[in-house]
């Protein structure tokens, strides 16, 4: 199963050339992860308040294939590639009218939040939800 979302490219996303300024893609990707967690039943604000946990990015690799412009709709797809004890790997691809725009490989890790940041095991409920999105159900460890 995959998670899909449409993102309208707005003025705030673009540089003077009228294309998405690449750091804005990082915000778009983070919004995608945050929306995925919300759909799974674990909004970021509740994870922080209830579990004292967050999911910072620990590795990020993006390939940009084509520019995206103001007014266009970027179609995003998130797939879960691996789920480990505390970390998980996802892929987010973006396209516009069938044209590949970007492909991102992202590793995130469950951690405590606040002054002291330490690795945490992924809670069982969240792990089960993530596993529903695994592209290869045998990919259970990183």
mmCIF file of N, CA and C in Angstrom:
data_model
loop_
_atom_site.group_PDB
_atom_site.id
_atom_site.type_symbol
_atom_site.label_atom_id
_atom_site.label_comp_id
_atom_site.label_asym_id
_atom_site.label_seq_id
_atom_site.Cartn_x
_atom_site.Cartn_y
_atom_site.Cartn_z
ATOM 1 N N UNK A 1 0.847 -1.171 0.000
ATOM 2 C CA UNK A 1 0.000 0.000 0.000
ATOM 3 C C UNK A 1 0.898 1.242 0.000
ATOM 4 N N UNK A 2 0.414 2.296 -0.615
ATOM 5 C CA UNK A 2 1.161 3.553 -0.662
ATOM 6 C C UNK A 2 0.263 4.681 -0.164
ATOM 7 N N UNK A 3 0.878 5.762 0.281
ATOM 8 C CA UNK A 3 0.167 6.960 0.714
ATOM 9 C C UNK A 3 0.352 8.015 -0.371
ATOM 10 N N UNK A 4 -0.756 8.620 -0.803
ATOM 11 C CA UNK A 4 -0.720 9.609 -1.876
ATOM 12 C C UNK A 4 -1.227 10.956 -1.379
ATOM 13 N N UNK A 5 -0.694 12.014 -1.972
ATOM 14 C CA UNK A 5 -1.109 13.366 -1.630
ATOM 15 C C UNK A 5 -0.820 14.280 -2.819
ATOM 16 N N UNK A 6 -1.672 15.260 -3.012
ATOM 17 C CA UNK A 6 -1.472 16.280 -4.036
ATOM 18 C C UNK A 6 -1.010 17.564 -3.345
ATOM 19 N N UNK A 7 -0.001 18.214 -3.889
ATOM 20 C CA UNK A 7 0.518 19.476 -3.351
ATOM 21 C C UNK A 7 0.454 20.522 -4.451
ATOM 22 N N UNK A 8 -0.324 21.570 -4.225
ATOM 23 C CA UNK A 8 -0.375 22.674 -5.184
ATOM 24 C C UNK A 8 0.866 23.536 -4.967
ATOM 25 N N UNK A 9 1.597 23.759 -6.018
ATOM 26 C CA UNK A 9 2.805 24.576 -5.921
ATOM 27 C C UNK A 9 2.383 26.045 -5.911
ATOM 28 N N UNK A 10 2.770 26.714 -4.850
ATOM 29 C CA UNK A 10 2.356 28.096 -4.619
ATOM 30 C C UNK A 10 3.537 29.053 -4.784
ATOM 31 N N UNK A 11 3.229 30.325 -4.787
ATOM 32 C CA UNK A 11 4.232 31.376 -4.885
ATOM 33 C C UNK A 11 5.316 31.181 -3.830
ATOM 34 N N UNK A 12 4.919 30.827 -2.605
ATOM 35 C CA UNK A 12 5.882 30.668 -1.503
ATOM 36 C C UNK A 12 6.899 29.559 -1.745
ATOM 37 N N UNK A 13 6.586 28.625 -2.635
ATOM 38 C CA UNK A 13 7.498 27.525 -2.935
ATOM 39 C C UNK A 13 8.577 27.918 -3.957
ATOM 40 N N UNK A 14 8.347 29.006 -4.688
ATOM 41 C CA UNK A 14 9.145 29.275 -5.888
ATOM 42 C C UNK A 14 10.220 30.346 -5.707
ATOM 43 N N UNK A 15 11.246 30.234 -6.531
ATOM 44 C CA UNK A 15 12.307 31.238 -6.589
ATOM 45 C C UNK A 15 11.968 32.245 -7.692
ATOM 46 N N UNK A 16 12.791 33.262 -7.898
ATOM 47 C CA UNK A 16 12.482 34.258 -8.927
ATOM 48 C C UNK A 16 12.332 33.679 -10.348
ATOM 49 N N UNK A 17 12.898 32.502 -10.597
ATOM 50 C CA UNK A 17 12.750 31.876 -11.918
ATOM 51 C C UNK A 17 11.384 31.222 -12.089
ATOM 52 N N UNK A 18 10.592 31.174 -10.999
ATOM 53 C CA UNK A 18 9.256 30.604 -11.080
ATOM 54 C C UNK A 18 9.198 29.101 -10.897
ATOM 55 N N UNK A 19 10.320 28.503 -10.482
ATOM 56 C CA UNK A 19 10.327 27.060 -10.211
ATOM 57 C C UNK A 19 10.518 26.840 -8.710
ATOM 58 N N UNK A 20 10.176 25.637 -8.254
ATOM 59 C CA UNK A 20 10.307 25.350 -6.832
ATOM 60 C C UNK A 20 11.767 25.479 -6.419
ATOM 61 N N UNK A 21 12.007 26.290 -5.392
ATOM 62 C CA UNK A 21 13.328 26.468 -4.804
ATOM 63 C C UNK A 21 13.616 25.207 -4.000
ATOM 64 N N UNK A 22 14.724 24.526 -4.293
ATOM 65 C CA UNK A 22 14.948 23.174 -3.773
ATOM 66 C C UNK A 22 14.784 23.018 -2.256
ATOM 67 N N UNK A 23 15.140 24.001 -1.395
ATOM 68 C CA UNK A 23 14.888 23.784 0.038
ATOM 69 C C UNK A 23 13.401 23.642 0.369
ATOM 70 N N UNK A 24 12.531 24.186 -0.465
ATOM 71 C CA UNK A 24 11.087 24.059 -0.224
ATOM 72 C C UNK A 24 10.633 22.617 -0.396
ATOM 73 N N UNK A 25 11.349 21.863 -1.235
ATOM 74 C CA UNK A 25 11.019 20.447 -1.373
ATOM 75 C C UNK A 25 11.206 19.719 -0.042
ATOM 76 N N UNK A 26 12.189 20.141 0.755
ATOM 77 C CA UNK A 26 12.388 19.505 2.071
ATOM 78 C C UNK A 26 11.173 19.730 2.954
ATOM 79 N N UNK A 27 10.603 20.917 2.898
ATOM 80 C CA UNK A 27 9.383 21.195 3.653
ATOM 81 C C UNK A 27 8.219 20.352 3.132
ATOM 82 N N UNK A 28 8.101 20.254 1.817
ATOM 83 C CA UNK A 28 7.033 19.461 1.217
ATOM 84 C C UNK A 28 7.166 17.993 1.624
ATOM 85 N N UNK A 29 8.398 17.462 1.613
ATOM 86 C CA UNK A 29 8.622 16.071 2.005
ATOM 87 C C UNK A 29 8.296 15.867 3.481
ATOM 88 N N UNK A 30 8.714 16.808 4.330
ATOM 89 C CA UNK A 30 8.405 16.684 5.755
ATOM 90 C C UNK A 30 6.895 16.750 5.993
ATOM 91 N N UNK A 31 6.190 17.625 5.272
ATOM 92 C CA UNK A 31 4.726 17.684 5.381
ATOM 93 C C UNK A 31 4.107 16.345 4.989
ATOM 94 N N UNK A 32 4.679 15.710 3.976
ATOM 95 C CA UNK A 32 4.176 14.405 3.521
ATOM 96 C C UNK A 32 4.310 13.372 4.635
ATOM 97 N N UNK A 33 5.469 13.340 5.296
ATOM 98 C CA UNK A 33 5.678 12.398 6.405
ATOM 99 C C UNK A 33 4.692 12.708 7.531
ATOM 100 N N UNK A 34 4.545 13.986 7.857
ATOM 101 C CA UNK A 34 3.627 14.381 8.930
ATOM 102 C C UNK A 34 2.187 13.978 8.596
ATOM 103 N N UNK A 35 1.760 14.173 7.353
ATOM 104 C CA UNK A 35 0.412 13.779 6.933
ATOM 105 C C UNK A 35 0.236 12.260 6.973
ATOM 106 N N UNK A 36 1.275 11.521 6.605
ATOM 107 C CA UNK A 36 1.229 10.054 6.655
ATOM 108 C C UNK A 36 1.011 9.589 8.093
ATOM 109 N N UNK A 37 1.752 10.157 9.021
ATOM 110 C CA UNK A 37 1.571 9.778 10.426
ATOM 111 C C UNK A 37 0.157 10.105 10.905
ATOM 112 N N UNK A 38 -0.376 11.233 10.471
ATOM 113 C CA UNK A 38 -1.732 11.603 10.867
ATOM 114 C C UNK A 38 -2.743 10.596 10.338
ATOM 115 N N UNK A 39 -2.595 10.202 9.068
ATOM 116 C CA UNK A 39 -3.489 9.210 8.464
ATOM 117 C C UNK A 39 -3.379 7.865 9.190
ATOM 118 N N UNK A 40 -2.169 7.535 9.659
ATOM 119 C CA UNK A 40 -1.983 6.276 10.402
ATOM 120 C C UNK A 40 -2.552 6.373 11.819
ATOM 121 N N UNK A 41 -2.982 7.571 12.242
ATOM 122 C CA UNK A 41 -3.555 7.736 13.575
ATOM 123 C C UNK A 41 -2.581 8.230 14.620
ATOM 124 N N UNK A 42 -1.436 8.746 14.179
ATOM 125 C CA UNK A 42 -0.402 9.216 15.105
ATOM 126 C C UNK A 42 0.090 10.615 14.703
ATOM 127 N N UNK A 43 -0.772 11.645 14.877
ATOM 128 C CA UNK A 43 -0.328 13.004 14.535
ATOM 129 C C UNK A 43 0.915 13.389 15.335
ATOM 130 N N UNK A 44 1.786 14.156 14.705
ATOM 131 C CA UNK A 44 3.041 14.555 15.348
ATOM 132 C C UNK A 44 2.811 15.201 16.711
ATOM 133 N N UNK A 45 1.811 16.107 16.800
ATOM 134 C CA UNK A 45 1.614 16.799 18.073
ATOM 135 C C UNK A 45 1.217 15.826 19.186
ATOM 136 N N UNK A 46 0.455 14.790 18.861
ATOM 137 C CA UNK A 46 0.089 13.795 19.877
ATOM 138 C C UNK A 46 1.270 12.905 20.242
ATOM 139 N N UNK A 47 2.088 12.551 19.233
ATOM 140 C CA UNK A 47 3.281 11.740 19.539
ATOM 141 C C UNK A 47 4.183 12.496 20.492
ATOM 142 N N UNK A 48 4.347 13.780 20.232
ATOM 143 C CA UNK A 48 5.190 14.591 21.105
ATOM 144 C C UNK A 48 4.611 14.710 22.496
ATOM 145 N N UNK A 49 3.315 14.980 22.576
ATOM 146 C CA UNK A 49 2.678 15.171 23.875
ATOM 147 C C UNK A 49 2.478 13.867 24.642
ATOM 148 N N UNK A 50 2.010 12.822 23.967
ATOM 149 C CA UNK A 50 1.720 11.550 24.643
ATOM 150 C C UNK A 50 2.947 10.681 24.845
ATOM 151 N N UNK A 51 3.780 10.597 23.795
ATOM 152 C CA UNK A 51 4.908 9.664 23.841
ATOM 153 C C UNK A 51 6.247 10.348 24.102
ATOM 154 N N UNK A 52 6.270 11.669 24.015
ATOM 155 C CA UNK A 52 7.545 12.387 24.141
ATOM 156 C C UNK A 52 8.508 11.987 23.035
ATOM 157 N N UNK A 53 7.937 11.716 21.840
ATOM 158 C CA UNK A 53 8.740 11.180 20.732
ATOM 159 C C UNK A 53 8.600 12.032 19.486
ATOM 160 N N UNK A 54 9.626 11.976 18.667
ATOM 161 C CA UNK A 54 9.633 12.602 17.356
ATOM 162 C C UNK A 54 10.318 11.685 16.372
ATOM 163 N N UNK A 55 10.324 12.072 15.104
ATOM 164 C CA UNK A 55 10.947 11.242 14.066
ATOM 165 C C UNK A 55 11.839 12.102 13.170
ATOM 166 N N UNK A 56 12.990 12.525 13.685
ATOM 167 C CA UNK A 56 13.891 13.323 12.857
ATOM 168 C C UNK A 56 14.490 12.505 11.707
ATOM 169 N N UNK A 57 14.809 13.218 10.646
ATOM 170 C CA UNK A 57 15.474 12.619 9.495
ATOM 171 C C UNK A 57 16.946 12.414 9.827
ATOM 172 N N UNK A 58 17.459 11.217 9.527
ATOM 173 C CA UNK A 58 18.883 10.956 9.773
ATOM 174 C C UNK A 58 19.666 10.749 8.476
ATOM 175 N N UNK A 59 18.951 10.514 7.382
ATOM 176 C CA UNK A 59 19.612 10.396 6.084
ATOM 177 C C UNK A 59 18.606 10.783 5.010
ATOM 178 N N UNK A 60 19.076 11.563 4.035
ATOM 179 C CA UNK A 60 18.189 12.063 2.993
ATOM 180 C C UNK A 60 18.952 12.125 1.681
ATOM 181 N N UNK A 61 18.365 11.537 0.655
ATOM 182 C CA UNK A 61 18.969 11.572 -0.676
ATOM 183 C C UNK A 61 17.856 11.874 -1.668
ATOM 184 N N UNK A 62 17.967 12.999 -2.360
ATOM 185 C CA UNK A 62 16.937 13.400 -3.317
ATOM 186 C C UNK A 62 17.553 13.529 -4.702
ATOM 187 N N UNK A 63 16.867 12.976 -5.679
ATOM 188 C CA UNK A 63 17.217 13.178 -7.073
ATOM 189 C C UNK A 63 16.120 14.044 -7.688
ATOM 190 N N UNK A 64 16.541 15.165 -8.276
ATOM 191 C CA UNK A 64 15.610 16.065 -8.948
ATOM 192 C C UNK A 64 15.699 15.794 -10.448
ATOM 193 N N UNK A 65 14.565 15.487 -11.061
ATOM 194 C CA UNK A 65 14.563 15.129 -12.472
ATOM 195 C C UNK A 65 14.020 16.224 -13.395
ATOM 196 N N UNK A 66 13.144 17.053 -12.865
ATOM 197 C CA UNK A 66 12.492 18.045 -13.713
ATOM 198 C C UNK A 66 11.966 19.157 -12.818
ATOM 199 N N UNK A 67 11.959 20.405 -13.265
ATOM 200 C CA UNK A 67 11.433 21.482 -12.422
ATOM 201 C C UNK A 67 9.907 21.416 -12.301
ATOM 202 N N UNK A 68 9.413 21.976 -11.231
ATOM 203 C CA UNK A 68 7.975 22.104 -11.011
ATOM 204 C C UNK A 68 7.708 23.594 -10.819
ATOM 205 N N UNK A 69 6.611 24.093 -11.368
ATOM 206 C CA UNK A 69 6.352 25.530 -11.411
ATOM 207 C C UNK A 69 5.102 25.926 -10.629
ATOM 208 N N UNK A 70 5.059 27.195 -10.290
ATOM 209 C CA UNK A 70 3.915 27.755 -9.579
ATOM 210 C C UNK A 70 2.630 27.447 -10.334
ATOM 211 N N UNK A 71 1.603 27.019 -9.592
ATOM 212 C CA UNK A 71 0.306 26.701 -10.170
ATOM 213 C C UNK A 71 0.146 25.244 -10.565
ATOM 214 N N UNK A 72 1.256 24.520 -10.660
ATOM 215 C CA UNK A 72 1.165 23.099 -10.999
ATOM 216 C C UNK A 72 0.815 22.289 -9.750
ATOM 217 N N UNK A 73 0.317 21.088 -9.972
ATOM 218 C CA UNK A 73 0.013 20.177 -8.875
ATOM 219 C C UNK A 73 1.037 19.062 -8.874
ATOM 220 N N UNK A 74 1.737 18.929 -7.753
ATOM 221 C CA UNK A 74 2.735 17.878 -7.583
ATOM 222 C C UNK A 74 2.054 16.689 -6.925
ATOM 223 N N UNK A 75 2.042 15.548 -7.612
ATOM 224 C CA UNK A 75 1.470 14.311 -7.065
ATOM 225 C C UNK A 75 2.562 13.549 -6.352
ATOM 226 N N UNK A 76 2.370 13.328 -5.063
ATOM 227 C CA UNK A 76 3.379 12.667 -4.232
ATOM 228 C C UNK A 76 2.908 11.285 -3.809
ATOM 229 N N UNK A 77 3.844 10.342 -3.763
ATOM 230 C CA UNK A 77 3.561 8.979 -3.317
ATOM 231 C C UNK A 77 4.634 8.563 -2.315
ATOM 232 N N UNK A 78 4.196 8.103 -1.148
ATOM 233 C CA UNK A 78 5.097 7.621 -0.104
ATOM 234 C C UNK A 78 4.958 6.114 0.007
ATOM 235 N N UNK A 79 6.103 5.444 -0.006
ATOM 236 C CA UNK A 79 6.152 3.993 0.203
ATOM 237 C C UNK A 79 7.142 3.708 1.324
ATOM 238 N N UNK A 80 6.801 2.771 2.173
ATOM 239 C CA UNK A 80 7.705 2.368 3.253
ATOM 240 C C UNK A 80 8.574 1.224 2.730
ATOM 241 N N UNK A 81 9.891 1.384 2.853
ATOM 242 C CA UNK A 81 10.824 0.392 2.323
ATOM 243 C C UNK A 81 11.308 -0.582 3.389
ATOM 244 N N UNK A 82 11.605 -0.062 4.592
ATOM 245 C CA UNK A 82 12.130 -0.909 5.673
ATOM 246 C C UNK A 82 11.661 -0.356 7.014
ATOM 247 N N UNK A 83 11.446 -1.265 7.957
ATOM 248 C CA UNK A 83 11.120 -0.879 9.332
ATOM 249 C C UNK A 83 12.056 -1.640 10.252
ATOM 250 N N UNK A 84 12.874 -0.901 10.986
ATOM 251 C CA UNK A 84 13.803 -1.507 11.933
ATOM 252 C C UNK A 84 13.308 -1.356 13.356
ATOM 253 N N UNK A 85 14.217 -1.460 14.316
ATOM 254 C CA UNK A 85 13.827 -1.316 15.721
ATOM 255 C C UNK A 85 13.436 0.127 16.031
ATOM 256 N N UNK A 86 14.301 1.073 15.652
ATOM 257 C CA UNK A 86 14.011 2.478 15.935
ATOM 258 C C UNK A 86 13.963 3.332 14.665
ATOM 259 N N UNK A 87 14.497 2.830 13.574
ATOM 260 C CA UNK A 87 14.518 3.617 12.341
ATOM 261 C C UNK A 87 13.680 2.952 11.257
ATOM 262 N N UNK A 88 13.335 3.765 10.266
ATOM 263 C CA UNK A 88 12.572 3.254 9.127
ATOM 264 C C UNK A 88 12.969 4.044 7.899
ATOM 265 N N UNK A 89 12.859 3.398 6.752
ATOM 266 C CA UNK A 89 13.234 4.020 5.488
ATOM 267 C C UNK A 89 12.006 4.132 4.602
ATOM 268 N N UNK A 90 11.847 5.295 3.992
ATOM 269 C CA UNK A 90 10.734 5.522 3.086
ATOM 270 C C UNK A 90 11.252 6.065 1.749
ATOM 271 N N UNK A 91 10.415 5.968 0.754
ATOM 272 C CA UNK A 91 10.658 6.589 -0.544
ATOM 273 C C UNK A 91 9.475 7.501 -0.820
ATOM 274 N N UNK A 92 9.766 8.732 -1.233
ATOM 275 C CA UNK A 92 8.721 9.645 -1.683
ATOM 276 C C UNK A 92 9.063 10.048 -3.108
ATOM 277 N N UNK A 93 8.146 9.767 -4.015
ATOM 278 C CA UNK A 93 8.338 10.186 -5.400
ATOM 279 C C UNK A 93 7.300 11.255 -5.718
ATOM 280 N N UNK A 94 7.683 12.150 -6.610
ATOM 281 C CA UNK A 94 6.786 13.212 -7.024
ATOM 282 C C UNK A 94 6.743 13.303 -8.526
ATOM 283 N N UNK A 95 5.547 13.527 -9.052
ATOM 284 C CA UNK A 95 5.395 13.696 -10.489
ATOM 285 C C UNK A 95 4.345 14.770 -10.762
ATOM 286 N N UNK A 96 4.419 15.309 -11.950
ATOM 287 C CA UNK A 96 3.462 16.325 -12.379
ATOM 288 C C UNK A 96 3.009 15.945 -13.777
ATOM 289 N N UNK A 97 1.733 15.565 -13.886
ATOM 290 C CA UNK A 97 1.161 15.108 -15.168
ATOM 291 C C UNK A 97 2.000 14.005 -15.808
ATOM 292 N N UNK A 98 2.423 13.035 -14.994
ATOM 293 C CA UNK A 98 3.196 11.904 -15.493
ATOM 294 C C UNK A 98 4.678 12.158 -15.651
ATOM 295 N N UNK A 99 5.111 13.398 -15.500
ATOM 296 C CA UNK A 99 6.536 13.765 -15.612
ATOM 297 C C UNK A 99 7.197 13.596 -14.253
ATOM 298 N N UNK A 100 8.214 12.729 -14.124
ATOM 299 C CA UNK A 100 8.902 12.593 -12.838
ATOM 300 C C UNK A 100 9.561 13.913 -12.432
ATOM 301 N N UNK A 101 9.340 14.321 -11.204
ATOM 302 C CA UNK A 101 9.898 15.568 -10.682
ATOM 303 C C UNK A 101 11.026 15.283 -9.701
ATOM 304 N N UNK A 102 10.761 14.378 -8.753
ATOM 305 C CA UNK A 102 11.776 14.061 -7.744
ATOM 306 C C UNK A 102 11.596 12.649 -7.232
ATOM 307 N N UNK A 103 12.684 12.145 -6.643
ATOM 308 C CA UNK A 103 12.664 10.840 -5.983
ATOM 309 C C UNK A 103 13.528 10.976 -4.731
ATOM 310 N N UNK A 104 12.940 10.705 -3.566
ATOM 311 C CA UNK A 104 13.656 10.883 -2.298
ATOM 312 C C UNK A 104 13.682 9.589 -1.500
ATOM 313 N N UNK A 105 14.878 9.240 -1.051
ATOM 314 C CA UNK A 105 15.066 8.131 -0.112
ATOM 315 C C UNK A 105 15.356 8.780 1.240
ATOM 316 N N UNK A 106 14.553 8.432 2.251
ATOM 317 C CA UNK A 106 14.671 9.086 3.553
ATOM 318 C C UNK A 106 14.700 8.038 4.652
ATOM 319 N N UNK A 107 15.661 8.178 5.571
ATOM 320 C CA UNK A 107 15.708 7.343 6.772
ATOM 321 C C UNK A 107 15.391 8.250 7.949
ATOM 322 N N UNK A 108 14.412 7.833 8.752
ATOM 323 C CA UNK A 108 14.018 8.573 9.938
ATOM 324 C C UNK A 108 14.179 7.665 11.150
ATOM 325 N N UNK A 109 14.256 8.270 12.321
ATOM 326 C CA UNK A 109 14.488 7.492 13.538
ATOM 327 C C UNK A 109 13.591 8.009 14.654
ATOM 328 N N UNK A 110 12.955 7.096 15.379
ATOM 329 C CA UNK A 110 12.194 7.489 16.561
ATOM 330 C C UNK A 110 13.165 7.889 17.650
ATOM 331 N N UNK A 111 12.895 9.056 18.237
ATOM 332 C CA UNK A 111 13.750 9.552 19.313
ATOM 333 C C UNK A 111 12.902 10.234 20.373
ATOM 334 N N UNK A 112 13.510 10.405 21.531
ATOM 335 C CA UNK A 112 12.918 11.284 22.520
ATOM 336 C C UNK A 112 13.075 12.706 21.996
ATOM 337 N N UNK A 113 12.261 13.613 22.504
ATOM 338 C CA UNK A 113 12.396 15.011 22.106
ATOM 339 C C UNK A 113 12.689 15.841 23.347
ATOM 340 N N UNK A 114 13.172 17.024 23.146
ATOM 341 C CA UNK A 114 13.519 17.894 24.264
ATOM 342 C C UNK A 114 15.016 18.096 24.328
ATOM 343 N N UNK A 115 15.495 18.399 25.520
ATOM 344 C CA UNK A 115 16.923 18.678 25.697
ATOM 345 C C UNK A 115 17.786 17.454 25.416
ATOM 346 N N UNK A 116 17.325 16.310 25.859
ATOM 347 C CA UNK A 116 18.062 15.054 25.679
ATOM 348 C C UNK A 116 17.403 14.252 24.564
ATOM 349 N N UNK A 117 18.117 13.986 23.496
ATOM 350 C CA UNK A 117 17.569 13.235 22.368
ATOM 351 C C UNK A 117 18.219 11.857 22.349
ATOM 352 N N UNK A 118 17.378 10.836 22.512
ATOM 353 C CA UNK A 118 17.859 9.452 22.498
ATOM 354 C C UNK A 118 16.968 8.616 21.590
ATOM 355 N N UNK A 119 17.553 7.613 21.013
ATOM 356 C CA UNK A 119 16.850 6.683 20.145
ATOM 357 C C UNK A 119 15.789 5.923 20.952
ATOM 358 N N UNK A 120 14.634 5.670 20.333
ATOM 359 C CA UNK A 120 13.545 4.891 20.939
ATOM 360 C C UNK A 120 13.141 3.771 19.992
ATOM 361 N N UNK A 121 12.675 2.666 20.534
ATOM 362 C CA UNK A 121 12.072 1.635 19.686
ATOM 363 C C UNK A 121 10.747 2.164 19.149
ATOM 364 N N UNK A 122 10.430 1.811 17.926
ATOM 365 C CA UNK A 122 9.159 2.229 17.336
ATOM 366 C C UNK A 122 8.037 1.551 18.121
ATOM 367 N N UNK A 123 7.086 2.316 18.646
ATOM 368 C CA UNK A 123 5.970 1.706 19.385
ATOM 369 C C UNK A 123 5.225 0.690 18.510
ATOM 370 N N UNK A 124 4.754 -0.384 19.136
ATOM 371 C CA UNK A 124 4.124 -1.481 18.395
ATOM 372 C C UNK A 124 2.970 -1.037 17.502
ATOM 373 N N UNK A 125 2.105 -0.143 18.001
ATOM 374 C CA UNK A 125 0.965 0.312 17.202
ATOM 375 C C UNK A 125 1.408 1.026 15.934
ATOM 376 N N UNK A 126 2.431 1.851 16.066
ATOM 377 C CA UNK A 126 2.954 2.580 14.903
ATOM 378 C C UNK A 126 3.661 1.612 13.962
ATOM 379 N N UNK A 127 4.424 0.682 14.521
ATOM 380 C CA UNK A 127 5.127 -0.320 13.709
ATOM 381 C C UNK A 127 4.125 -1.099 12.846
ATOM 382 N N UNK A 128 3.019 -1.523 13.446
ATOM 383 C CA UNK A 128 2.011 -2.299 12.700
ATOM 384 C C UNK A 128 1.433 -1.479 11.558
ATOM 385 N N UNK A 129 1.155 -0.206 11.809
ATOM 386 C CA UNK A 129 0.625 0.664 10.759
ATOM 387 C C UNK A 129 1.650 0.850 9.638
ATOM 388 N N UNK A 130 2.918 1.074 10.010
ATOM 389 C CA UNK A 130 3.972 1.241 9.005
ATOM 390 C C UNK A 130 4.094 0.000 8.125
ATOM 391 N N UNK A 131 4.003 -1.161 8.740
ATOM 392 C CA UNK A 131 4.168 -2.403 8.000
ATOM 393 C C UNK A 131 3.083 -2.591 6.946
ATOM 394 N N UNK A 132 1.934 -1.943 7.127
ATOM 395 C CA UNK A 132 0.884 -1.991 6.101
ATOM 396 C C UNK A 132 1.341 -1.292 4.819
ATOM 397 N N UNK A 133 2.302 -0.378 4.953
ATOM 398 C CA UNK A 133 2.796 0.397 3.812
ATOM 399 C C UNK A 133 4.088 -0.170 3.225
ATOM 400 N N UNK A 134 4.588 -1.266 3.769
ATOM 401 C CA UNK A 134 5.825 -1.851 3.255
ATOM 402 C C UNK A 134 5.643 -2.331 1.818
ATOM 403 N N UNK A 135 6.586 -1.966 0.960
ATOM 404 C CA UNK A 135 6.542 -2.428 -0.428
ATOM 405 C C UNK A 135 6.941 -3.895 -0.509
ATOM 406 N N UNK A 136 7.803 -4.319 0.399
ATOM 407 C CA UNK A 136 8.232 -5.721 0.490
ATOM 408 C C UNK A 136 8.013 -6.155 1.942
ATOM 409 N N UNK A 137 6.939 -6.931 2.212
ATOM 410 C CA UNK A 137 6.627 -7.305 3.591
ATOM 411 C C UNK A 137 7.740 -8.040 4.336
ATOM 412 N N UNK A 138 8.748 -8.560 3.627
ATOM 413 C CA UNK A 138 9.852 -9.241 4.314
ATOM 414 C C UNK A 138 10.923 -8.264 4.769
ATOM 415 N N UNK A 139 10.806 -6.980 4.391
ATOM 416 C CA UNK A 139 11.810 -5.960 4.735
ATOM 417 C C UNK A 139 11.533 -5.388 6.118
ATOM 418 N N UNK A 140 11.776 -6.176 7.139
ATOM 419 C CA UNK A 140 11.423 -5.771 8.500
ATOM 420 C C UNK A 140 12.575 -5.188 9.287
ATOM 421 N N UNK A 141 13.770 -5.220 8.753
ATOM 422 C CA UNK A 141 14.896 -4.662 9.509
ATOM 423 C C UNK A 141 15.765 -3.791 8.625
ATOM 424 N N UNK A 142 16.395 -2.819 9.260
ATOM 425 C CA UNK A 142 17.338 -1.933 8.550
ATOM 426 C C UNK A 142 18.731 -2.323 8.965
#
